[in-house]
mmCIF file of C-alpha atoms in Angstrom:
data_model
loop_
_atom_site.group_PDB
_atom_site.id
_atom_site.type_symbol
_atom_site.label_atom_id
_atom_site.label_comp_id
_atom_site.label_asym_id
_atom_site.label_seq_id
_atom_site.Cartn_x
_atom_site.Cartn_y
_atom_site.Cartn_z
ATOM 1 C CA UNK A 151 115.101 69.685 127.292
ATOM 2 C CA UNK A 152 115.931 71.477 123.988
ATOM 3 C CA UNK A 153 118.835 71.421 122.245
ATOM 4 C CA UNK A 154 120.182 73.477 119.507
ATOM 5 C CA UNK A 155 123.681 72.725 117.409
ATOM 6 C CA UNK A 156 125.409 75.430 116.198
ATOM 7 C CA UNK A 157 128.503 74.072 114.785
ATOM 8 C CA UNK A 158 131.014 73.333 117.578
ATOM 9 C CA UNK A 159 128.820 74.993 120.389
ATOM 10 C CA UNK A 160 125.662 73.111 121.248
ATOM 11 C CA UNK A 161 123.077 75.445 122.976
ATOM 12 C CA UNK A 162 121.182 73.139 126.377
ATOM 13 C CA UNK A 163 118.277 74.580 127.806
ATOM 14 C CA UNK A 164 115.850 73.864 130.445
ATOM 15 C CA UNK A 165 113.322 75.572 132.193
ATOM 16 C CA UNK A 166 111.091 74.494 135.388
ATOM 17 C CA UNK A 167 109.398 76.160 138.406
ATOM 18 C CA UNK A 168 110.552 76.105 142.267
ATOM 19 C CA UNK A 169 110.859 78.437 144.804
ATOM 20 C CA UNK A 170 107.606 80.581 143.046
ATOM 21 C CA UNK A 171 109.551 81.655 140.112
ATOM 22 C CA UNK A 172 110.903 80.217 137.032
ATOM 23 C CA UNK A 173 113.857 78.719 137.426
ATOM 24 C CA UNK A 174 115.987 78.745 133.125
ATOM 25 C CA UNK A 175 119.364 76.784 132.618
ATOM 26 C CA UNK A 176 121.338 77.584 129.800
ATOM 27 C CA UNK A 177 124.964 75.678 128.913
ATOM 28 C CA UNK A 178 126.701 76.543 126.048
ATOM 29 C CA UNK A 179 129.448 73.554 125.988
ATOM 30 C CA UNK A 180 132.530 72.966 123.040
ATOM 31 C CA UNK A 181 132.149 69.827 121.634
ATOM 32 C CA UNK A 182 134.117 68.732 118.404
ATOM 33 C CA UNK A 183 130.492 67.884 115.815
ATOM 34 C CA UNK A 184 132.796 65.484 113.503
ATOM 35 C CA UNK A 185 134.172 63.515 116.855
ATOM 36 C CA UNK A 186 131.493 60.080 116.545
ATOM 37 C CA UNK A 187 129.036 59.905 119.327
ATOM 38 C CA UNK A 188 130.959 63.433 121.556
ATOM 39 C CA UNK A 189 127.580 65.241 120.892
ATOM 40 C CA UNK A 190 125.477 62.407 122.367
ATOM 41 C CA UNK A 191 128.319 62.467 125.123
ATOM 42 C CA UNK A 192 127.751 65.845 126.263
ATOM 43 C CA UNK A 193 123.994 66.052 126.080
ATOM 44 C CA UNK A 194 123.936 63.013 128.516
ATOM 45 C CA UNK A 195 126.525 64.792 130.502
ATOM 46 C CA UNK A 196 124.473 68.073 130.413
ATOM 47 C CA UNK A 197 121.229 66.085 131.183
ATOM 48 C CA UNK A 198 122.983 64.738 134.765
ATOM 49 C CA UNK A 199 124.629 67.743 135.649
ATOM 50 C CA UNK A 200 120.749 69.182 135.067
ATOM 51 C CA UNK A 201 119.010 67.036 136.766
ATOM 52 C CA UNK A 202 121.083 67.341 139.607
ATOM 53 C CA UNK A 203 120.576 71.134 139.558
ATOM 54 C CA UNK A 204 116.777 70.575 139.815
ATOM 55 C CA UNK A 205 117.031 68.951 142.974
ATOM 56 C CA UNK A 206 118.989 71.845 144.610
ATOM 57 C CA UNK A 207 116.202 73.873 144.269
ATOM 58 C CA UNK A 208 113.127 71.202 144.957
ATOM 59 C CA UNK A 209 115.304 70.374 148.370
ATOM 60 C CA UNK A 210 115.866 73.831 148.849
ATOM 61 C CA UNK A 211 111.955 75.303 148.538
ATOM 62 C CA UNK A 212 110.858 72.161 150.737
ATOM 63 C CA UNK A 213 112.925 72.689 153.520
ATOM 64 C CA UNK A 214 113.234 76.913 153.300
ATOM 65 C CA UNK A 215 110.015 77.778 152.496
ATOM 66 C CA UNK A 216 108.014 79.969 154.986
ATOM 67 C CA UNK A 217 105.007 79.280 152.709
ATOM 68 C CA UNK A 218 105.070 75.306 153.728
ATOM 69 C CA UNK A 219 103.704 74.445 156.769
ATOM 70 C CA UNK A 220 105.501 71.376 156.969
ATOM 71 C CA UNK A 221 109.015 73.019 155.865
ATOM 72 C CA UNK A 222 112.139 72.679 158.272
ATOM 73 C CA UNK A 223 111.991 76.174 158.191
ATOM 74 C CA UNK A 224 108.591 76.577 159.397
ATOM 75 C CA UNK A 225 109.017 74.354 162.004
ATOM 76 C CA UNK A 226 111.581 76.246 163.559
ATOM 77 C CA UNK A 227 109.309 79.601 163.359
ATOM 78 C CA UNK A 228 106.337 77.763 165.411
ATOM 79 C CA UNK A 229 108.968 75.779 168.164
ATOM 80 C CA UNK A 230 111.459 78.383 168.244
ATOM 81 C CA UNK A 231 113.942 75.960 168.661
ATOM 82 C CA UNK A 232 115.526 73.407 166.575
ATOM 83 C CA UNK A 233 118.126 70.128 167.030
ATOM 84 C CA UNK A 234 120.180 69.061 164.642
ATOM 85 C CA UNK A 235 118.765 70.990 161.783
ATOM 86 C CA UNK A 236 119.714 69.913 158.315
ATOM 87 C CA UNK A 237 123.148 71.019 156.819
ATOM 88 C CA UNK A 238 121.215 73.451 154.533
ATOM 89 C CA UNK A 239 118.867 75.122 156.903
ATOM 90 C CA UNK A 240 121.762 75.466 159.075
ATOM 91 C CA UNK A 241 124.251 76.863 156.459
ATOM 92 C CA UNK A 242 121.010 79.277 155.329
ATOM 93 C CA UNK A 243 120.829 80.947 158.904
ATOM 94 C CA UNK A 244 124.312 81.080 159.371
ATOM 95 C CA UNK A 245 124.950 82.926 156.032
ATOM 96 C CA UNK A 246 122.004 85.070 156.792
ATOM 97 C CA UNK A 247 123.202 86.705 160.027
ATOM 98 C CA UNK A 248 126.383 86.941 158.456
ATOM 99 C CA UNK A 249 124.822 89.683 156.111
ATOM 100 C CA UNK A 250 122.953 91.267 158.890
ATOM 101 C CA UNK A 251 125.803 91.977 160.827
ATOM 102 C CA UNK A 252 127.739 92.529 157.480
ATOM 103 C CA UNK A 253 125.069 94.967 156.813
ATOM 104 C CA UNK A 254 124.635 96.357 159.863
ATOM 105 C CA UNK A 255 120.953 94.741 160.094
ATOM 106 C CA UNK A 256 119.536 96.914 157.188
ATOM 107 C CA UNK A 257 118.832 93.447 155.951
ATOM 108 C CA UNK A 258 117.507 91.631 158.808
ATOM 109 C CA UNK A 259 116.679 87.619 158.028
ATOM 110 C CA UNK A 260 113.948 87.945 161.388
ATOM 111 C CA UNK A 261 111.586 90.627 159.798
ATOM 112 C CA UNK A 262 108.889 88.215 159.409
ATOM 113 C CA UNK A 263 106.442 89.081 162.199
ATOM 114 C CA UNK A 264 106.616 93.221 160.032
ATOM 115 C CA UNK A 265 106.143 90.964 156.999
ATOM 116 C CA UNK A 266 103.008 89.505 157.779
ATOM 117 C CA UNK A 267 101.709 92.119 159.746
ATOM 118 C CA UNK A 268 101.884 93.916 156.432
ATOM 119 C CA UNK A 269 100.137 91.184 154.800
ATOM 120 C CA UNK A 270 102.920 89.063 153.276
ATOM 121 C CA UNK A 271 101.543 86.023 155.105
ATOM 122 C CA UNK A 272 101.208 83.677 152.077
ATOM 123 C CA UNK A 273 102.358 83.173 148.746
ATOM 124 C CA UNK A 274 102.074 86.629 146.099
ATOM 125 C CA UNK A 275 99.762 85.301 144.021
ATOM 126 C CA UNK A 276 97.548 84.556 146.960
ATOM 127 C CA UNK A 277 97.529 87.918 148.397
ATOM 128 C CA UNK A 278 94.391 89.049 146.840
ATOM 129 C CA UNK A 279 92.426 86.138 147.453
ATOM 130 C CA UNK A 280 93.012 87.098 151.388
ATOM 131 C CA UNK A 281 91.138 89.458 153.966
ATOM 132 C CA UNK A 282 93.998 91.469 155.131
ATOM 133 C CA UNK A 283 93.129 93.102 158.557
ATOM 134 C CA UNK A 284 94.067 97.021 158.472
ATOM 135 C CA UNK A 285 97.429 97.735 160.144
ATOM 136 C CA UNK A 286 98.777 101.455 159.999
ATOM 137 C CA UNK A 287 102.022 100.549 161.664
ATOM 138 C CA UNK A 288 104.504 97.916 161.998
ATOM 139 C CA UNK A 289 106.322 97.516 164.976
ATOM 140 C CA UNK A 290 109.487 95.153 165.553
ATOM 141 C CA UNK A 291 109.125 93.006 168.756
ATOM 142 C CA UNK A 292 112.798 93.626 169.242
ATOM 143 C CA UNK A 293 115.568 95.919 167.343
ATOM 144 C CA UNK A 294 117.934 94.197 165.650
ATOM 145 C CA UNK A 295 116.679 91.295 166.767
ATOM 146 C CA UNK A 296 118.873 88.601 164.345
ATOM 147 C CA UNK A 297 121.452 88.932 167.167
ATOM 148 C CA UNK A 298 119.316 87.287 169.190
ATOM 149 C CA UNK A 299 119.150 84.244 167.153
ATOM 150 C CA UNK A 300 121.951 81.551 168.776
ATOM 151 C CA UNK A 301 123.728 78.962 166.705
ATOM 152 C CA UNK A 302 125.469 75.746 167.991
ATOM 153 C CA UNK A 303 127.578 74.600 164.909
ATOM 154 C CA UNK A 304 128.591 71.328 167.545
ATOM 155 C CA UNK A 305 124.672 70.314 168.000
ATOM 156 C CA UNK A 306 123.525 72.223 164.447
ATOM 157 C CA UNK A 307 121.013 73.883 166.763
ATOM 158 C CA UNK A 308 119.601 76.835 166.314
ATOM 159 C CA UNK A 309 117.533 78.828 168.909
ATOM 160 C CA UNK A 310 115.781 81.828 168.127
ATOM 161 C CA UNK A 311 114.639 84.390 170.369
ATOM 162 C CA UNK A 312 110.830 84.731 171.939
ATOM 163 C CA UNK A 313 108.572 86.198 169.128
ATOM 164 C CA UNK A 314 111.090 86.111 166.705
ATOM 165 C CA UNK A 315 110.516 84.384 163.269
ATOM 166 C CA UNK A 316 113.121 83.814 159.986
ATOM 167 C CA UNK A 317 112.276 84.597 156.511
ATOM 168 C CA UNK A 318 115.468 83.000 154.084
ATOM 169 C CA UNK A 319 112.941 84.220 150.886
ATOM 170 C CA UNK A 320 115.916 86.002 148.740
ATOM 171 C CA UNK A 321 119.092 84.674 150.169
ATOM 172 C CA UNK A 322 117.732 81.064 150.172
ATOM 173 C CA UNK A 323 117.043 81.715 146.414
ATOM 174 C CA UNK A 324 120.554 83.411 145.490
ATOM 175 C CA UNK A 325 122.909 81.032 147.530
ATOM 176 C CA UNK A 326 120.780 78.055 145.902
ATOM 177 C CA UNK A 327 121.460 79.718 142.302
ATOM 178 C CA UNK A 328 125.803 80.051 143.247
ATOM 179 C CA UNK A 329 125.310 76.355 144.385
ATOM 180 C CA UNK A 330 124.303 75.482 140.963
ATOM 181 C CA UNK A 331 126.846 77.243 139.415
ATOM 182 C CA UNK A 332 129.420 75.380 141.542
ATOM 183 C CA UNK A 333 128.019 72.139 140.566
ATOM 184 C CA UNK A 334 127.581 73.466 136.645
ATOM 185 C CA UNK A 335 131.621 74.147 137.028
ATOM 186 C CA UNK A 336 132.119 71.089 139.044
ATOM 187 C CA UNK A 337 130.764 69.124 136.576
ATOM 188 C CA UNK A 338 133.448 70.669 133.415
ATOM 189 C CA UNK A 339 130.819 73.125 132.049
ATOM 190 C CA UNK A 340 132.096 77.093 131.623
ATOM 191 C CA UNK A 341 129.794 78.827 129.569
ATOM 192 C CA UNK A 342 126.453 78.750 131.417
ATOM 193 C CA UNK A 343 123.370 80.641 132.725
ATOM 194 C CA UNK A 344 121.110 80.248 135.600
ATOM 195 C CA UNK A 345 118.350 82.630 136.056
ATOM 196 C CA UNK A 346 115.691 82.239 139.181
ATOM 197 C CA UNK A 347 113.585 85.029 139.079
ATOM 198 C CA UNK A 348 115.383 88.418 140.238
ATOM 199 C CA UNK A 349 118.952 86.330 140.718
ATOM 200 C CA UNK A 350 121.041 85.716 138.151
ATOM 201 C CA UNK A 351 124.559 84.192 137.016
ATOM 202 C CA UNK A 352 126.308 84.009 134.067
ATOM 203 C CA UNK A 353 129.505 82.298 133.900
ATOM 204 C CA UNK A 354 132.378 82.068 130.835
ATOM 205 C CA UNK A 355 130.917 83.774 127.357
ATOM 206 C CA UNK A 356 128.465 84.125 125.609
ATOM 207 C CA UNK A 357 128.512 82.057 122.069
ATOM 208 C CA UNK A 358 125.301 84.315 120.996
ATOM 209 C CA UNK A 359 127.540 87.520 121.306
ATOM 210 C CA UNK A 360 130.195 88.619 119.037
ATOM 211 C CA UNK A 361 131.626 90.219 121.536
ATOM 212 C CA UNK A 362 131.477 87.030 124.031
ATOM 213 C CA UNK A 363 129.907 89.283 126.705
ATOM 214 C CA UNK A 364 126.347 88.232 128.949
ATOM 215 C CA UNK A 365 124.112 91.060 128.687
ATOM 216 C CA UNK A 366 121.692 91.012 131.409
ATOM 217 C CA UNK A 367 118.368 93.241 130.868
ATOM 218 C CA UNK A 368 116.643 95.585 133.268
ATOM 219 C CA UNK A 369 112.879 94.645 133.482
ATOM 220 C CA UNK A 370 111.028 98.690 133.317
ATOM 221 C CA UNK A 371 109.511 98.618 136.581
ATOM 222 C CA UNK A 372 106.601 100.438 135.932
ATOM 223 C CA UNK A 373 105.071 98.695 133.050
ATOM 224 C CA UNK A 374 106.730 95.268 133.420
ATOM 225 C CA UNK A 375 107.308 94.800 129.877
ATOM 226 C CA UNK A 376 110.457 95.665 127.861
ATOM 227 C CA UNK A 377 114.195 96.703 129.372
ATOM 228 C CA UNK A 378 115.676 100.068 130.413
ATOM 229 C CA UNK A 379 118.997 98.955 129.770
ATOM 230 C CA UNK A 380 120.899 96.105 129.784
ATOM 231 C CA UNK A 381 123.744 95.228 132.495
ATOM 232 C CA UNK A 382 127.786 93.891 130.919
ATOM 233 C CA UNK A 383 129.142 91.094 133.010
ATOM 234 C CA UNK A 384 131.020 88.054 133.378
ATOM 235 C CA UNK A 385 131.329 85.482 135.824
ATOM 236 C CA UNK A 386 129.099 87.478 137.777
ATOM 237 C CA UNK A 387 126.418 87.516 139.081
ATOM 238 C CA UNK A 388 122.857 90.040 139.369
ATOM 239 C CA UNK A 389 119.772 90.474 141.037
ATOM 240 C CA UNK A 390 117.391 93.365 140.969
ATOM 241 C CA UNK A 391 115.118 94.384 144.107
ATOM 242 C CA UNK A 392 112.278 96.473 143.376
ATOM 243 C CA UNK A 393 109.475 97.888 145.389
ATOM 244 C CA UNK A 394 107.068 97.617 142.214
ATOM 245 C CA UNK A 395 106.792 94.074 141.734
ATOM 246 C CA UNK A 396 105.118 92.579 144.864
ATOM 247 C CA UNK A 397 102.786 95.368 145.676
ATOM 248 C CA UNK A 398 99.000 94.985 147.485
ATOM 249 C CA UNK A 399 96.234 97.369 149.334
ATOM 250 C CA UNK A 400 96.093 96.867 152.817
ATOM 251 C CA UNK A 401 93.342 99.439 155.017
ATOM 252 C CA UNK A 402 93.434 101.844 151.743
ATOM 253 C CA UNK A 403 97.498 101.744 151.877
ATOM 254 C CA UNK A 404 99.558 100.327 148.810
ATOM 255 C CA UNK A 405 102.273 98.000 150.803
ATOM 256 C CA UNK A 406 105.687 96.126 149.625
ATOM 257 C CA UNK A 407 107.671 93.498 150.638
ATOM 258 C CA UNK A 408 110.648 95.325 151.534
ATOM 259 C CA UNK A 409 110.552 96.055 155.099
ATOM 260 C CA UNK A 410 112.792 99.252 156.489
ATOM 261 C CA UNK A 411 113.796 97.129 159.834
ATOM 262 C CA UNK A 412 114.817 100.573 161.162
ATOM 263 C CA UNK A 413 110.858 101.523 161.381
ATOM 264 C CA UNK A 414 109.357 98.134 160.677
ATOM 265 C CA UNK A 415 107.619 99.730 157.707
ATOM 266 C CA UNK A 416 107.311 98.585 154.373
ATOM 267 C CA UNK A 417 110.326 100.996 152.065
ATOM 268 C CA UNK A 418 108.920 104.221 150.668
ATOM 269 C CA UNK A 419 112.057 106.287 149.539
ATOM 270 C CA UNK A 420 111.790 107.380 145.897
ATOM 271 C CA UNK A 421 113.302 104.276 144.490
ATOM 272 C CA UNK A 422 111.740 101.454 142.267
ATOM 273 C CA UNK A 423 114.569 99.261 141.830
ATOM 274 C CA UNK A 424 118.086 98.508 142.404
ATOM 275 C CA UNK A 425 120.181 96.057 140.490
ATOM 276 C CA UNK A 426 123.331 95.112 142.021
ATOM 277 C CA UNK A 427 126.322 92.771 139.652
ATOM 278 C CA UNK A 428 128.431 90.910 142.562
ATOM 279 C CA UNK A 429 130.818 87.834 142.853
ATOM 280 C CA UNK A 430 127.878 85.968 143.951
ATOM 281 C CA UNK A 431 124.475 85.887 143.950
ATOM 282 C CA UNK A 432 123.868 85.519 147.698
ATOM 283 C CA UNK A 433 125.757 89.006 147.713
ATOM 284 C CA UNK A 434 123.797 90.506 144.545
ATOM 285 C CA UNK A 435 120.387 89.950 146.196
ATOM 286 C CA UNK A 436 120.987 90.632 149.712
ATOM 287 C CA UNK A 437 123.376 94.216 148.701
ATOM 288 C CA UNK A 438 120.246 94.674 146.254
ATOM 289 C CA UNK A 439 117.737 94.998 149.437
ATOM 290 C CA UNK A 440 119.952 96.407 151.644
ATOM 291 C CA UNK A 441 120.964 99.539 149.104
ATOM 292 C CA UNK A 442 117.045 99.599 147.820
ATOM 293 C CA UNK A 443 116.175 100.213 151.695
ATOM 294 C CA UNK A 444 119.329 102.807 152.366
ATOM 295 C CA UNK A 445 117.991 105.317 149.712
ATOM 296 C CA UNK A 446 119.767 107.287 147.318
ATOM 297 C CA UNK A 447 121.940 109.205 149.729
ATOM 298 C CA UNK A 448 123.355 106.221 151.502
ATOM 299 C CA UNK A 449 122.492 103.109 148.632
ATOM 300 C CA UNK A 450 125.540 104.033 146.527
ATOM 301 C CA UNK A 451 128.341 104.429 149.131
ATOM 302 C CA UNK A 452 127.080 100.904 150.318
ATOM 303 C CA UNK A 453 127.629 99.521 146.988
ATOM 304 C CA UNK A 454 130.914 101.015 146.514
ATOM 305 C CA UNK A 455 132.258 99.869 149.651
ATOM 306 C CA UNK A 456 131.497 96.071 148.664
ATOM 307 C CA UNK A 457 134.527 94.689 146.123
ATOM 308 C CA UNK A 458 133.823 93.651 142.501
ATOM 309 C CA UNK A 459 130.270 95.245 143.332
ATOM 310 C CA UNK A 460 128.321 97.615 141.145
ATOM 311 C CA UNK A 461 124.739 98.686 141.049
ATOM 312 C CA UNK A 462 121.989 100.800 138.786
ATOM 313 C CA UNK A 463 119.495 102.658 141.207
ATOM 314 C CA UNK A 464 116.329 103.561 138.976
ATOM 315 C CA UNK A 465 113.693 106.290 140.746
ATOM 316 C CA UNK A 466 110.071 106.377 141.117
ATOM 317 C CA UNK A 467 110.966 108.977 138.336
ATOM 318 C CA UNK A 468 112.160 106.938 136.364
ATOM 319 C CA UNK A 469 115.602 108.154 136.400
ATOM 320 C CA UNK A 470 118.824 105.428 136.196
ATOM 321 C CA UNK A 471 121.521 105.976 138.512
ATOM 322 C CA UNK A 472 124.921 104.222 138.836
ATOM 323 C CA UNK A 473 127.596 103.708 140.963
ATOM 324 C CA UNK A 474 131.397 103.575 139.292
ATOM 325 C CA UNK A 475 132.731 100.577 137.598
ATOM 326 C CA UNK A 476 128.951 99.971 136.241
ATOM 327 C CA UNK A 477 128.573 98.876 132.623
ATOM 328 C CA UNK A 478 125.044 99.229 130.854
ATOM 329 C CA UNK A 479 123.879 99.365 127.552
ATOM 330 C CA UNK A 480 122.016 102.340 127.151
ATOM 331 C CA UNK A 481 124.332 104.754 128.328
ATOM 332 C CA UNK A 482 121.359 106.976 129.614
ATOM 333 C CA UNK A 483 122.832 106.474 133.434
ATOM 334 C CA UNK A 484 124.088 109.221 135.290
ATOM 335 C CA UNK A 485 126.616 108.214 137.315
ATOM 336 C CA UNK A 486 126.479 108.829 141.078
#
């Protein structure tokens, strides 16, 4: 933990890995400095509250994780079939075909089986330690094939369908980040961040701001260093999908991890990234993939369609896009 006092605001931090990314915490609590011992009160308030953060994501990577073989999760890929599955698994699979059908299955929870096919069969930073057999196309067992997943909310069962397999990767990761936000709120704290990886959510203001606003930054996609702009928002919250990030050869091809579950390909459209600022980040990640994969023609009326939503589309041209209502920094977006 570090701490930093800056007279009535004291700045806690933490940062720690789960879920293979970095997970950073950030509160920003009012606290009266002259009040004896209110400073010590806090920081062993913050510390709890913390803590109890960390093990929201530990419990969520061990039991969501298609990279652990001993994971609820992966259990239910290799049996198919599962009996009163844990609250969270269950909640995970039930929000998750709630966004397919929300979406229309342009994000699709069961595109594993493309996934691996296309090499995505362990961890990233595995990937090029693997053989990865060559594999021109990808094709989907069965379309649309989340509605063939069946839920029993009685039993917590869930059944999925011959050949089919779940992958919770982004959606595990962005409802786990708005379940530590409720527990930061829960717990009497306002002004807070909590960043994991591409999902974001900043709550309150921003003490480090004279204007009180959170200014989120735009990785460039194509070098990986520095911003191309930086994202306004507030109680909000933002992820960023990108086709540029988890990238590998396979049979002389360069593949991603975004799968087109219209085609069962990996996407290919003339975008590099989309970042999407949404009342959640469950909502932010999944409307993220699901305009990255729709393209520029059908990405923005997506977008538009979702209240309190808002996105920046960037190009393989490096172009910025953005759909109404969208506040950035660098004023070099076009709006769509």
């Amino acid at each position: 933990m570090n701490y930093l006092i800056k007279a009535e605001t004291i700045e806690i931090s933490t940062v720690f890995r789960a879920m293979n990314t970095e997970i950073e915490l950030i509160l920003y609590p009012q606290v009266n400095s002259a009040r004896p011992g209110a400073v010590k009160a806090i920081k062993q308030r913050a510390e709890i509250a913390l803590g109890q953060v960390k093990l929201l994501f530990s419990s969520a990577e061990e039991r969501l994780s298609r990279f652990k073989p001993e994971s609820e999760l992966s259990r239910l890929n290799r049996e198919g079939h599962l009996e009163k599955a844990s609250l969270l698994l269950y909640e995970s699979v039930q929000a998750a075909l709630e966004m397919a059908k929300g979406t229309e299955g342009i994000y699709d929870p069961t595109i594993l089986n493309a996934l691996e096919a296309a090499g995505y069969n362990v961890s990233f930073e595995l990937i090029g330690q693997n053989r990865i057999t060559s594999v021109d196309k990808f094709v989907f067992p069965v379309a649309t094939s989340y509605k063939r997943v069946t839920l029993d909310p009685s039993e917590r069962s869930i059944r999925l369908a011959p050949g089919t397999k779940i992958d919770l990767g982004g959606i595990a990761k962005g409802m786990t980040v708005d379940r530590a936000a409720a527990l930061l709120h829960q717990a009497g704290f306002t002004n807070f961040v909590v960043s994991a990886g591409g999902d974001m959510y900043v709550s309150g203001s921003n003490p480090r701001n004279a204007a009180n606003t959170w200014k989120v930054g735009v990785l460039n996609p194509f070098t990986g260093e520095g911003a191309l702009t930086e994202l306004v928002a507030r109680d909000a919250a933002v992820a960023t999908s990108a086709v540029t990030k988890r990238r590998w050869m396979q049979g002389g091809k360069e593949r991603n991890h975004l799968i087109d579950p219209r085609s069962g390909q990996p996407v290919d459209n003339g975008i590099a990234t989309v970042s999407v600022v949404a009342p959640a980040a469950r909502l932010a990640d999944v409307f993220a993939k699901t305009a990255l994969i729709l393209g520029l023609e059908e990405g923005p009326k997506f977008i538009e369609k979702q209240p309190g939503c808002s996105a920046l589309f960037v190009t393989t041209e490096g172009r910025m896009l953005k759909t109404r209502g969208l506040q950035e920094t660098s004023r070099e977006a076009v709006e769509i």
